[in-house]
């Protein structure tokens, strides 16, 4: 089992859409690194029975949680609880890197 | 429900021991900010049935996970799975700030 990772070595972007890079996965949760080029998004969606956290590692993004929309930069963090709609957009001009934590792992 | 937090506003240290500052708590997990002055530690311990992640926001610390010990700096991350012994020490000279996720919440 790998117990230690370096974020800088896990960062990968994709040209067609935002890229999810797995850091850790257990029976109980996953921890990913989401990488957005400018104008890439994660469309707003909902998970029933799972909670998710977004932490901004690099850049700036627009976060929708429930009915609220907020711009967050490095060192800011957002919670989307079970049933709360959530999505992210990188309006640019820089890249956006998020640490994402979700428990329990969704079944879809 | 608070959905957005700023790490810089949640950082608090204590002189007697490392300080845990809650960021988010749900039925399914907690997300805390652990703040260590130099020479403060979280003694090695084990949780059965919960997994924990440590992410280094600021500073440098020595992390024990299972039988492995590793120095981690900003942007490095560690996983302690259920049953794996884990602990952290800040050998200084700077302060250490960790983002910590744990799921599910331990019962003790």
Short mmCIF file of C-alpha atoms in Angstrom, two decimals:
data_model
loop_
_atom_site.label_atom_id
_atom_site.label_comp_id
_atom_site.label_asym_id
_atom_site.label_seq_id
_atom_site.Cartn_x
_atom_site.Cartn_y
_atom_site.Cartn_z
CA UNK A 1 0.00 0.00 0.00
CA UNK A 2 1.26 3.48 -0.88
CA UNK A 3 0.94 5.78 2.12
CA UNK A 4 2.75 8.89 0.86
CA UNK A 5 2.21 11.04 -2.24
CA UNK A 6 3.52 14.33 -3.56
CA UNK A 7 0.85 16.56 -5.14
CA UNK A 8 3.30 18.05 -7.64
CA UNK A 9 3.97 14.59 -9.07
CA UNK A 10 0.26 13.74 -9.39
CA UNK A 11 -0.82 16.89 -11.26
CA UNK A 12 -1.97 16.12 -14.81
CA UNK A 13 -4.20 18.14 -17.09
CA UNK A 14 -6.16 17.06 -20.16
CA UNK A 15 -7.04 19.22 -23.15
CA UNK A 16 -10.58 17.88 -23.67
CA UNK A 17 -11.94 18.12 -20.11
CA UNK A 18 -10.96 18.54 -16.48
CA UNK A 19 -8.84 15.62 -15.31
CA UNK A 20 -9.33 13.58 -12.13
CA UNK A 21 -6.10 12.10 -10.79
CA UNK A 22 -6.45 9.56 -8.00
CA UNK A 23 -4.27 10.02 -4.93
CA UNK A 24 -5.70 7.51 -2.48
CA UNK A 25 -8.67 5.18 -2.47
CA UNK A 26 -9.87 3.03 0.39
CA UNK A 27 -13.10 1.15 1.16
CA UNK A 28 -14.32 4.29 2.92
CA UNK A 29 -13.36 7.23 0.71
CA UNK A 30 -11.41 8.54 -2.20
CA UNK A 31 -8.98 11.43 -2.34
CA UNK A 32 -8.33 12.87 -5.81
CA UNK A 33 -6.60 15.78 -7.46
CA UNK A 34 -8.87 17.58 -9.95
CA UNK A 35 -7.02 19.62 -12.58
CA UNK A 36 -8.82 22.24 -14.69
CA UNK A 37 -7.45 24.13 -17.64
CA UNK A 38 -9.07 27.54 -18.17
CA UNK A 39 -12.75 27.21 -19.17
CA UNK A 40 -13.01 23.61 -17.99
CA UNK A 41 -15.75 22.68 -15.51
CA UNK A 42 -17.19 19.95 -13.40
CA UNK A 43 -20.90 20.26 -14.15
CA UNK A 44 -23.14 20.71 -11.13
CA UNK A 45 -24.37 17.36 -9.81
CA UNK A 46 -25.57 15.73 -6.61
CA UNK A 47 -24.61 12.64 -4.62
CA UNK A 48 -27.08 11.15 -2.21
CA UNK A 49 -25.44 9.69 0.87
CA UNK A 50 -21.92 11.03 0.25
CA UNK A 51 -20.23 14.26 1.33
CA UNK A 52 -17.49 15.94 -0.67
CA UNK A 53 -14.79 18.49 0.10
CA UNK A 54 -12.93 20.69 -2.38
CA UNK A 55 -9.68 22.36 -1.27
CA UNK A 56 -7.98 24.84 -3.61
CA UNK A 57 -4.30 23.89 -3.98
CA UNK A 58 -3.52 26.20 -6.90
CA UNK A 59 -5.38 28.83 -8.90
CA UNK A 60 -8.86 30.17 -8.56
CA UNK A 61 -12.28 28.74 -9.34
CA UNK A 62 -15.97 29.42 -9.13
CA UNK A 63 -17.78 26.97 -6.83
CA UNK A 64 -21.48 26.31 -6.74
CA UNK A 65 -22.74 24.61 -3.59
CA UNK A 66 -26.51 24.38 -3.27
CA UNK A 67 -27.84 27.76 -4.35
CA UNK A 68 -24.67 29.64 -3.48
CA UNK A 69 -21.85 30.50 -5.86
CA UNK A 70 -18.47 31.66 -4.61
CA UNK A 71 -15.02 32.35 -6.04
CA UNK A 72 -12.33 30.56 -4.04
CA UNK A 73 -8.55 30.82 -4.22
CA UNK A 74 -5.60 28.99 -2.70
CA UNK A 75 -6.19 27.90 0.88
CA UNK A 76 -9.97 28.06 0.66
CA UNK A 77 -12.19 25.03 1.09
CA UNK A 78 -15.78 24.05 0.34
CA UNK A 79 -18.12 21.35 1.59
CA UNK A 80 -20.92 19.79 -0.45
CA UNK A 81 -23.05 17.64 1.81
CA UNK A 82 -25.19 14.74 0.68
CA UNK A 83 -27.94 16.00 -1.59
CA UNK A 84 -26.39 19.44 -2.15
CA UNK A 85 -25.83 20.32 -5.77
CA UNK A 86 -22.19 21.16 -6.45
CA UNK A 87 -20.01 22.10 -9.39
CA UNK A 88 -16.81 23.96 -10.25
CA UNK A 89 -15.70 26.16 -13.14
CA UNK A 90 -12.28 27.56 -13.90
CA UNK A 91 -12.92 30.88 -15.60
CA UNK A 92 -9.14 31.32 -16.03
CA UNK A 93 -6.78 32.76 -16.95
CA UNK A 94 -4.70 30.36 -14.78
CA UNK A 95 -4.94 26.64 -14.15
CA UNK A 96 -6.93 25.32 -11.21
CA UNK A 97 -5.89 22.38 -9.00
CA UNK A 98 -8.18 20.98 -6.30
CA UNK A 99 -7.71 18.39 -3.61
CA UNK A 100 -10.99 16.49 -3.41
CA UNK A 101 -12.13 14.19 -0.68
CA UNK A 102 -15.35 12.18 -0.77
CA UNK A 103 -16.87 9.71 1.68
CA UNK A 104 -18.28 7.25 1.36
CA UNK A 105 -17.35 6.46 -2.24
CA UNK A 106 -20.40 6.96 -4.44
CA UNK A 107 -21.80 3.89 -6.13
CA UNK A 108 -22.22 5.68 -9.48
CA UNK B 1 -24.87 25.18 7.17
CA UNK B 2 -21.48 26.73 6.42
CA UNK B 3 -20.17 25.50 3.08
CA UNK B 4 -17.10 27.71 2.63
CA UNK B 5 -14.06 28.28 4.86
CA UNK B 6 -10.73 30.04 4.57
CA UNK B 7 -7.79 28.10 6.05
CA UNK B 8 -5.95 31.28 7.06
CA UNK B 9 -8.88 32.28 9.29
CA UNK B 10 -9.08 28.86 10.96
CA UNK B 11 -5.40 28.54 11.94
CA UNK B 12 -4.90 28.61 15.70
CA UNK B 13 -2.01 27.29 17.75
CA UNK B 14 -1.85 26.43 21.45
CA UNK B 15 1.21 26.63 23.67
CA UNK B 16 0.57 23.43 25.65
CA UNK B 17 -0.09 20.99 22.80
CA UNK B 18 -0.94 20.73 19.11
CA UNK B 19 -4.32 22.26 18.38
CA UNK B 20 -7.14 20.71 16.35
CA UNK B 21 -9.37 23.27 14.67
CA UNK B 22 -12.57 21.96 13.12
CA UNK B 23 -13.36 23.03 9.56
CA UNK B 24 -16.28 20.80 8.62
CA UNK B 25 -18.07 17.95 10.27
CA UNK B 26 -20.81 15.79 8.79
CA UNK B 27 -22.38 12.45 9.69
CA UNK B 28 -19.81 10.80 7.46
CA UNK B 29 -16.47 12.52 8.15
CA UNK B 30 -14.65 15.36 9.75
CA UNK B 31 -12.19 17.79 8.21
CA UNK B 32 -9.87 19.56 10.64
CA UNK B 33 -6.84 21.81 10.63
CA UNK B 34 -4.10 20.53 12.96
CA UNK B 35 -1.61 23.19 14.09
CA UNK B 36 1.73 22.25 15.65
CA UNK B 37 4.23 24.58 17.27
CA UNK B 38 7.84 23.29 17.11
CA UNK B 39 8.30 20.14 19.23
CA UNK B 40 4.57 19.41 19.43
CA UNK B 41 3.31 15.99 18.34
CA UNK B 42 0.28 13.87 17.77
CA UNK B 43 1.28 10.62 19.48
CA UNK B 44 1.08 7.52 17.30
CA UNK B 45 -2.32 5.85 17.61
CA UNK B 46 -4.67 3.62 15.64
CA UNK B 47 -8.32 3.81 14.57
CA UNK B 48 -10.15 0.62 13.67
CA UNK B 49 -12.65 1.13 10.89
CA UNK B 50 -11.65 4.69 9.93
CA UNK B 51 -9.14 6.02 7.40
CA UNK B 52 -7.31 9.30 7.80
CA UNK B 53 -5.50 11.67 5.45
CA UNK B 54 -2.91 14.29 6.38
CA UNK B 55 -2.09 17.05 3.87
CA UNK B 56 0.73 19.48 4.62
CA UNK B 57 -0.53 23.06 4.15
CA UNK B 58 2.42 24.81 5.78
CA UNK B 59 5.76 23.79 7.27
CA UNK B 60 7.37 20.40 7.59
CA UNK B 61 6.71 17.39 9.79
CA UNK B 62 7.77 13.86 10.50
CA UNK B 63 4.99 11.35 9.78
CA UNK B 64 4.85 7.80 11.06
CA UNK B 65 2.43 5.54 9.16
CA UNK B 66 2.62 1.86 10.11
CA UNK B 67 6.31 1.04 10.37
CA UNK B 68 7.41 3.80 7.98
CA UNK B 69 8.58 7.26 9.00
CA UNK B 70 8.85 10.08 6.47
CA UNK B 71 9.49 13.83 6.48
CA UNK B 72 6.84 15.67 4.46
CA UNK B 73 6.65 19.29 3.39
CA UNK B 74 4.06 21.53 1.74
CA UNK B 75 2.02 19.78 -0.92
CA UNK B 76 2.74 16.27 0.36
CA UNK B 77 0.04 13.96 1.63
CA UNK B 78 -0.18 10.80 3.72
CA UNK B 79 -2.81 8.10 4.20
CA UNK B 80 -3.29 6.08 7.38
CA UNK B 81 -5.74 3.29 6.71
CA UNK B 82 -7.87 1.57 9.32
CA UNK B 83 -5.63 -0.25 11.78
CA UNK B 84 -2.42 1.48 10.67
CA UNK B 85 -0.55 3.20 13.46
CA UNK B 86 -0.04 6.90 12.68
CA UNK B 87 1.46 9.94 14.36
CA UNK B 88 3.07 13.29 13.54
CA UNK B 89 5.88 15.35 15.07
CA UNK B 90 6.97 18.87 14.25
CA UNK B 91 10.72 18.91 14.88
CA UNK B 92 10.79 22.63 13.99
CA UNK B 93 12.08 25.23 13.62
CA UNK B 94 8.89 26.41 11.83
CA UNK B 95 5.22 25.86 12.57
CA UNK B 96 3.34 22.97 10.95
CA UNK B 97 -0.24 23.16 9.63
CA UNK B 98 -2.06 20.06 8.37
CA UNK B 99 -5.39 19.57 6.67
CA UNK B 100 -6.84 16.33 8.07
CA UNK B 101 -9.73 14.25 6.74
CA UNK B 102 -11.13 11.25 8.50
CA UNK B 103 -13.99 8.95 7.56
CA UNK B 104 -16.04 7.67 9.09
CA UNK B 105 -15.79 9.71 12.28
CA UNK B 106 -14.27 7.55 15.01
CA UNK B 107 -16.48 6.71 17.96
CA UNK B 108 -13.71 7.45 20.50
#
